[in-house]
mmCIF file of C-alpha atoms in Angstrom:
data_model
loop_
_atom_site.group_PDB
_atom_site.id
_atom_site.type_symbol
_atom_site.label_atom_id
_atom_site.label_comp_id
_atom_site.label_asym_id
_atom_site.label_seq_id
_atom_site.Cartn_x
_atom_site.Cartn_y
_atom_site.Cartn_z
ATOM 1 C CA THR A 1 -74.135 -40.459 43.558
ATOM 2 C CA ASP A 2 -75.209 -37.982 40.667
ATOM 3 C CA ALA A 3 -78.248 -37.030 42.001
ATOM 4 C CA LEU A 4 -76.740 -36.819 45.627
ATOM 5 C CA THR A 5 -74.092 -34.341 44.826
ATOM 6 C CA LEU A 6 -76.528 -32.285 42.710
ATOM 7 C CA ALA A 7 -79.335 -32.260 45.370
ATOM 8 C CA ASN A 8 -76.923 -30.801 48.075
ATOM 9 C CA GLN A 9 -75.748 -28.198 45.509
ATOM 10 C CA ILE A 10 -79.185 -27.178 45.072
ATOM 11 C CA LEU A 11 -79.602 -26.949 48.692
ATOM 12 C CA ASP A 12 -76.286 -24.767 48.936
ATOM 13 C CA ASN A 13 -77.824 -22.577 46.278
ATOM 14 C CA TRP A 14 -80.977 -22.083 48.356
ATOM 15 C CA ASP A 15 -79.027 -21.354 51.345
ATOM 16 C CA ALA A 16 -77.867 -18.123 49.616
ATOM 17 C CA ASP A 17 -81.149 -17.090 48.399
ATOM 18 C CA GLY A 18 -83.315 -15.119 50.643
ATOM 19 C CA LYS A 19 -86.279 -16.013 48.543
ATOM 20 C CA MET A 20 -85.866 -19.911 49.130
ATOM 21 C CA ALA A 21 -85.038 -19.452 52.766
ATOM 22 C CA LEU A 22 -85.889 -22.297 54.998
ATOM 23 C CA ALA A 23 -86.574 -20.015 58.028
ATOM 24 C CA ALA A 24 -85.372 -17.329 60.070
ATOM 25 C CA ALA A 25 -83.023 -18.311 62.623
ATOM 26 C CA SER A 26 -81.320 -16.481 65.677
ATOM 27 C CA THR A 27 -78.579 -16.759 68.398
ATOM 28 C CA THR A 28 -77.381 -14.397 71.230
ATOM 29 C CA PHE A 29 -73.895 -14.173 72.258
ATOM 30 C CA ALA A 30 -72.264 -12.261 75.119
ATOM 31 C CA THR A 31 -69.927 -9.351 74.217
ATOM 32 C CA VAL A 32 -66.427 -9.357 76.138
ATOM 33 C CA ALA A 33 -64.928 -6.298 77.508
ATOM 34 C CA ASN A 34 -62.841 -4.209 74.798
ATOM 35 C CA THR A 35 -63.386 -6.817 72.350
ATOM 36 C CA GLY A 36 -64.625 -5.665 68.899
ATOM 37 C CA SER A 37 -64.580 -9.247 66.823
ATOM 38 C CA TYR A 38 -66.358 -12.677 67.227
ATOM 39 C CA THR A 39 -65.846 -15.727 65.354
ATOM 40 C CA ILE A 40 -68.751 -17.202 64.209
ATOM 41 C CA GLY A 41 -69.223 -21.388 63.151
ATOM 42 C CA PRO A 42 -69.159 -24.723 64.547
ATOM 43 C CA ALA A 43 -67.150 -24.686 67.556
ATOM 44 C CA MET A 44 -66.177 -20.871 67.426
ATOM 45 C CA THR A 45 -67.097 -18.365 69.809
ATOM 46 C CA ILE A 46 -70.689 -17.926 68.433
ATOM 47 C CA ASN A 47 -71.457 -21.872 68.047
ATOM 48 C CA VAL A 48 -73.973 -22.293 65.008
ATOM 49 C CA ALA A 49 -73.637 -23.171 61.439
ATOM 50 C CA ARG A 50 -72.138 -20.273 59.639
ATOM 51 C CA PRO A 51 -74.660 -17.987 58.417
ATOM 52 C CA MET A 52 -74.783 -17.021 55.155
ATOM 53 C CA ARG A 53 -75.910 -13.472 55.846
ATOM 54 C CA ILE A 54 -76.769 -11.672 59.057
ATOM 55 C CA ASN A 55 -80.034 -9.731 58.492
ATOM 56 C CA GLY A 56 -80.688 -8.183 61.945
ATOM 57 C CA ALA A 57 -79.168 -7.518 65.353
ATOM 58 C CA THR A 58 -80.027 -6.038 68.484
ATOM 59 C CA ALA A 59 -77.742 -4.998 71.494
ATOM 60 C CA GLU A 60 -79.600 -6.385 74.866
ATOM 61 C CA LEU A 61 -78.336 -4.316 77.404
ATOM 62 C CA ASP A 62 -77.643 -5.261 81.217
ATOM 63 C CA ALA A 63 -80.727 -3.213 82.390
ATOM 64 C CA GLY A 64 -83.181 -5.431 80.033
ATOM 65 C CA SER A 65 -83.552 -2.665 77.561
ATOM 66 C CA HIS A 66 -82.774 -3.488 73.464
ATOM 67 C CA TRP A 67 -80.994 -1.302 71.080
ATOM 68 C CA PRO A 68 -81.429 -2.069 67.370
ATOM 69 C CA MET A 69 -78.512 -2.001 65.629
ATOM 70 C CA LYS A 70 -77.570 -1.292 62.050
ATOM 71 C CA VAL A 71 -76.371 -4.041 60.080
ATOM 72 C CA VAL A 72 -73.827 -3.247 57.097
ATOM 73 C CA GLN A 73 -73.420 -5.640 54.499
ATOM 74 C CA GLY A 74 -70.386 -4.000 52.600
ATOM 75 C CA VAL A 75 -66.606 -3.568 53.221
ATOM 76 C CA ALA A 76 -66.739 -0.022 52.185
ATOM 77 C CA GLU A 77 -69.623 1.053 54.442
ATOM 78 C CA TRP A 78 -67.867 -0.484 57.502
ATOM 79 C CA ASN A 79 -64.671 1.232 56.716
ATOM 80 C CA SER A 80 -66.467 4.163 56.304
ATOM 81 C CA VAL A 81 -67.621 4.058 60.143
ATOM 82 C CA PRO A 82 -65.749 6.712 61.874
ATOM 83 C CA PHE A 83 -66.015 5.182 65.398
ATOM 84 C CA ARG A 84 -64.884 1.719 64.646
ATOM 85 C CA ASN A 85 -62.191 1.673 67.101
ATOM 86 C CA ASP A 86 -63.835 3.656 70.038
ATOM 87 C CA ILE A 87 -64.744 1.959 73.135
ATOM 88 C CA THR A 88 -68.297 2.996 74.712
ATOM 89 C CA PHE A 89 -71.109 1.369 76.302
ATOM 90 C CA THR A 90 -73.319 0.449 73.461
ATOM 91 C CA PRO A 91 -72.588 -1.317 70.153
ATOM 92 C CA ARG A 92 -74.492 0.204 67.365
ATOM 93 C CA ILE A 93 -73.048 -1.005 64.174
ATOM 94 C CA LEU A 94 -72.747 -4.665 63.121
ATOM 95 C CA PHE A 95 -70.632 -5.870 59.811
ATOM 96 C CA TYR A 96 -70.354 -9.842 59.109
ATOM 97 C CA SER A 97 -67.197 -10.950 57.062
ATOM 98 C CA ARG A 98 -68.183 -14.041 55.561
ATOM 99 C CA GLY A 99 -65.135 -15.860 55.846
ATOM 100 C CA ASN A 100 -64.879 -20.141 54.895
ATOM 101 C CA PRO A 101 -65.143 -22.182 57.032
ATOM 102 C CA THR A 102 -65.388 -19.447 59.773
ATOM 103 C CA GLY A 103 -67.127 -15.961 59.737
ATOM 104 C CA VAL A 104 -66.337 -13.174 61.991
ATOM 105 C CA ILE A 105 -68.874 -10.480 63.501
ATOM 106 C CA TYR A 106 -67.104 -6.959 63.753
ATOM 107 C CA VAL A 107 -69.272 -4.639 66.090
ATOM 108 C CA ALA A 108 -68.753 -0.733 66.806
ATOM 109 C CA PRO A 109 -68.185 0.959 68.920
ATOM 110 C CA ILE A 110 -66.144 -1.617 70.713
ATOM 111 C CA PRO A 111 -68.201 -2.362 73.909
ATOM 112 C CA ARG A 112 -67.098 -2.341 77.436
ATOM 113 C CA GLY A 113 -68.578 -5.743 77.982
ATOM 114 C CA CYS A 114 -72.117 -4.093 78.722
ATOM 115 C CA CYS A 115 -74.242 -6.389 76.947
ATOM 116 C CA SER A 116 -75.307 -9.682 74.844
ATOM 117 C CA ILE A 117 -76.001 -9.202 70.927
ATOM 118 C CA SER A 118 -78.961 -11.198 69.377
ATOM 119 C CA LEU A 119 -78.379 -11.691 65.470
ATOM 120 C CA TRP A 120 -81.148 -12.881 63.043
ATOM 121 C CA TYR A 121 -80.198 -14.914 60.119
ATOM 122 C CA TRP A 122 -81.224 -17.492 57.503
ATOM 123 C CA ALA A 123 -81.577 -21.090 58.708
ATOM 124 C CA ALA A 124 -79.137 -23.382 56.708
ATOM 125 C CA PHE A 125 -80.914 -26.290 55.034
ATOM 126 C CA THR A 126 -79.855 -29.808 56.519
ATOM 127 C CA LYS A 127 -77.614 -31.808 53.654
ATOM 128 C CA PHE A 128 -78.098 -35.300 52.429
ATOM 129 C CA VAL A 129 -75.278 -37.492 53.732
ATOM 130 C CA ASP A 130 -75.800 -40.392 51.403
ATOM 131 C CA VAL A 131 -78.286 -41.852 49.205
ATOM 132 C CA THR A 132 -80.512 -43.699 51.668
ATOM 133 C CA THR A 133 -80.916 -41.275 54.712
ATOM 134 C CA SER A 134 -83.594 -39.059 54.559
ATOM 135 C CA ILE A 135 -83.804 -35.727 55.507
ATOM 136 C CA THR A 136 -86.967 -33.553 56.826
ATOM 137 C CA LEU A 137 -88.147 -30.561 54.536
ATOM 138 C CA LEU A 138 -91.128 -28.024 55.518
ATOM 139 C CA PRO A 139 -94.089 -28.256 53.307
ATOM 140 C CA ALA A 140 -93.895 -27.174 49.525
ATOM 141 C CA TYR A 141 -90.074 -27.788 49.656
ATOM 142 C CA GLU A 142 -89.946 -31.494 48.248
ATOM 143 C CA LYS A 143 -91.741 -31.117 45.555
ATOM 144 C CA ALA A 144 -89.417 -27.874 44.613
ATOM 145 C CA LEU A 145 -86.261 -29.753 45.134
ATOM 146 C CA ARG A 146 -87.818 -32.959 43.351
ATOM 147 C CA LEU A 147 -88.461 -30.983 40.189
ATOM 148 C CA GLN A 148 -85.568 -28.628 40.306
ATOM 149 C CA LEU A 149 -83.269 -32.035 40.789
ATOM 150 C CA ALA A 150 -84.935 -33.831 37.715
ATOM 151 C CA HIS A 151 -84.253 -30.447 35.644
ATOM 152 C CA ASP A 152 -80.804 -30.409 36.300
ATOM 153 C CA LEU A 153 -80.156 -34.157 36.120
ATOM 154 C CA ALA A 154 -81.842 -34.340 32.710
ATOM 155 C CA PRO A 155 -79.156 -33.169 30.476
ATOM 156 C CA GLU A 156 -76.716 -35.650 31.971
ATOM 157 C CA TYR A 157 -79.108 -38.285 30.908
ATOM 158 C CA ASP A 158 -79.988 -36.733 27.664
ATOM 159 C CA VAL A 159 -83.834 -36.610 28.637
ATOM 160 C CA ALA A 160 -86.092 -33.661 27.626
ATOM 161 C CA PHE A 161 -87.391 -32.023 30.785
ATOM 162 C CA SER A 162 -90.865 -31.324 29.406
ATOM 163 C CA LYS A 163 -92.729 -28.003 29.395
ATOM 164 C CA GLU A 164 -95.313 -29.206 31.912
ATOM 165 C CA ALA A 165 -92.578 -29.978 34.272
ATOM 166 C CA GLY A 166 -91.147 -26.610 33.720
ATOM 167 C CA GLU A 167 -94.227 -25.261 34.537
ATOM 168 C CA ALA A 168 -94.541 -27.056 37.634
ATOM 169 C CA LEU A 169 -91.141 -26.071 38.780
ATOM 170 C CA ALA A 170 -91.829 -22.562 38.358
ATOM 171 C CA MET A 171 -95.175 -22.875 40.215
ATOM 172 C CA ALA A 172 -93.417 -24.653 43.112
ATOM 173 C CA LEU A 173 -90.332 -22.254 43.419
ATOM 174 C CA ALA A 174 -92.981 -19.132 43.078
ATOM 175 C CA ILE A 175 -94.951 -20.510 45.971
ATOM 176 C CA LEU A 176 -91.786 -21.017 48.179
ATOM 177 C CA GLN A 177 -90.382 -17.382 47.032
ATOM 178 C CA GLU A 178 -94.058 -15.816 47.835
ATOM 179 C CA LEU A 179 -93.893 -17.455 51.396
ATOM 180 C CA ASN A 180 -90.514 -16.437 52.196
ATOM 181 C CA SER A 181 -90.620 -12.802 50.785
ATOM 182 C CA GLU A 182 -90.859 -11.399 54.327
ATOM 183 C CA LEU A 183 -87.264 -13.160 55.205
ATOM 184 C CA LEU A 184 -85.784 -10.773 52.519
ATOM 185 C CA THR A 185 -86.255 -7.647 54.736
ATOM 186 C CA PRO A 186 -82.729 -6.807 55.903
ATOM 187 C CA SER A 187 -82.066 -4.676 58.935
ATOM 188 C CA PRO A 188 -83.236 -1.213 57.691
ATOM 189 C CA GLY A 189 -79.789 0.472 58.351
ATOM 190 C CA MET A 190 -81.536 2.702 60.862
ATOM 191 C CA ILE A 191 -81.245 3.136 64.439
ATOM 192 C CA ARG A 192 -84.949 3.631 65.868
ATOM 193 C CA ALA A 193 -85.311 6.794 67.447
ATOM 194 C CA MET A 194 -84.757 6.668 71.338
ATOM 195 C CA ALA A 195 -85.209 9.335 73.935
ATOM 196 C CA ASP A 196 -81.705 9.345 74.803
ATOM 197 C CA ALA A 197 -80.265 8.026 71.532
ATOM 198 C CA PRO A 198 -77.472 10.182 69.653
ATOM 199 C CA PRO A 199 -77.746 11.290 66.059
ATOM 200 C CA VAL A 200 -76.931 7.846 63.698
ATOM 201 C CA GLY A 201 -73.279 8.175 63.046
ATOM 202 C CA VAL A 202 -72.566 9.590 66.439
ATOM 203 C CA PRO A 203 -71.356 6.867 69.031
ATOM 204 C CA ALA A 204 -73.580 6.079 71.949
ATOM 205 C CA PRO A 205 -72.094 6.998 75.411
#
């Protein structure tokens, strides 16, 4: 029981750490006319597991073109957007409020119902439901989880975690962190230059 609880706690921590991210996941949702916020989570408007972080977003226009969106990660930056309540054709800014158990996606300017938005985020780990049901992990994750679990359980049983085991754990984590380094790159905070794109900070027509 201790191992089950602790294993899921380790996976929870890995969910929040891009260096340990399982994969990059994406989903697409349709905007609604004159609507600037959308719930995200199981059975919500955007029906996916609640993401820990939104790393990138693209507005997919009806004409088939794609408009990169700036993803802001802080409330202060979102509040500083001067056109949050404007209603225009193309949303250009996205902010994710990580509520629990439901998150909320905010977009600005508020779309007229023009498009869909694709989101990129870190995929969540499947958790253990009991001590007998297996879960599937990608290569290299099982060793890291076993060693991390042994490290975290050792003090509860007054068992020393050897230097060799510590070195093996550090190596296992380093391999995964190097593998996942590309997943750490967030939305660049810039709008790709387009022939008809207004300057950053000015709402699109």
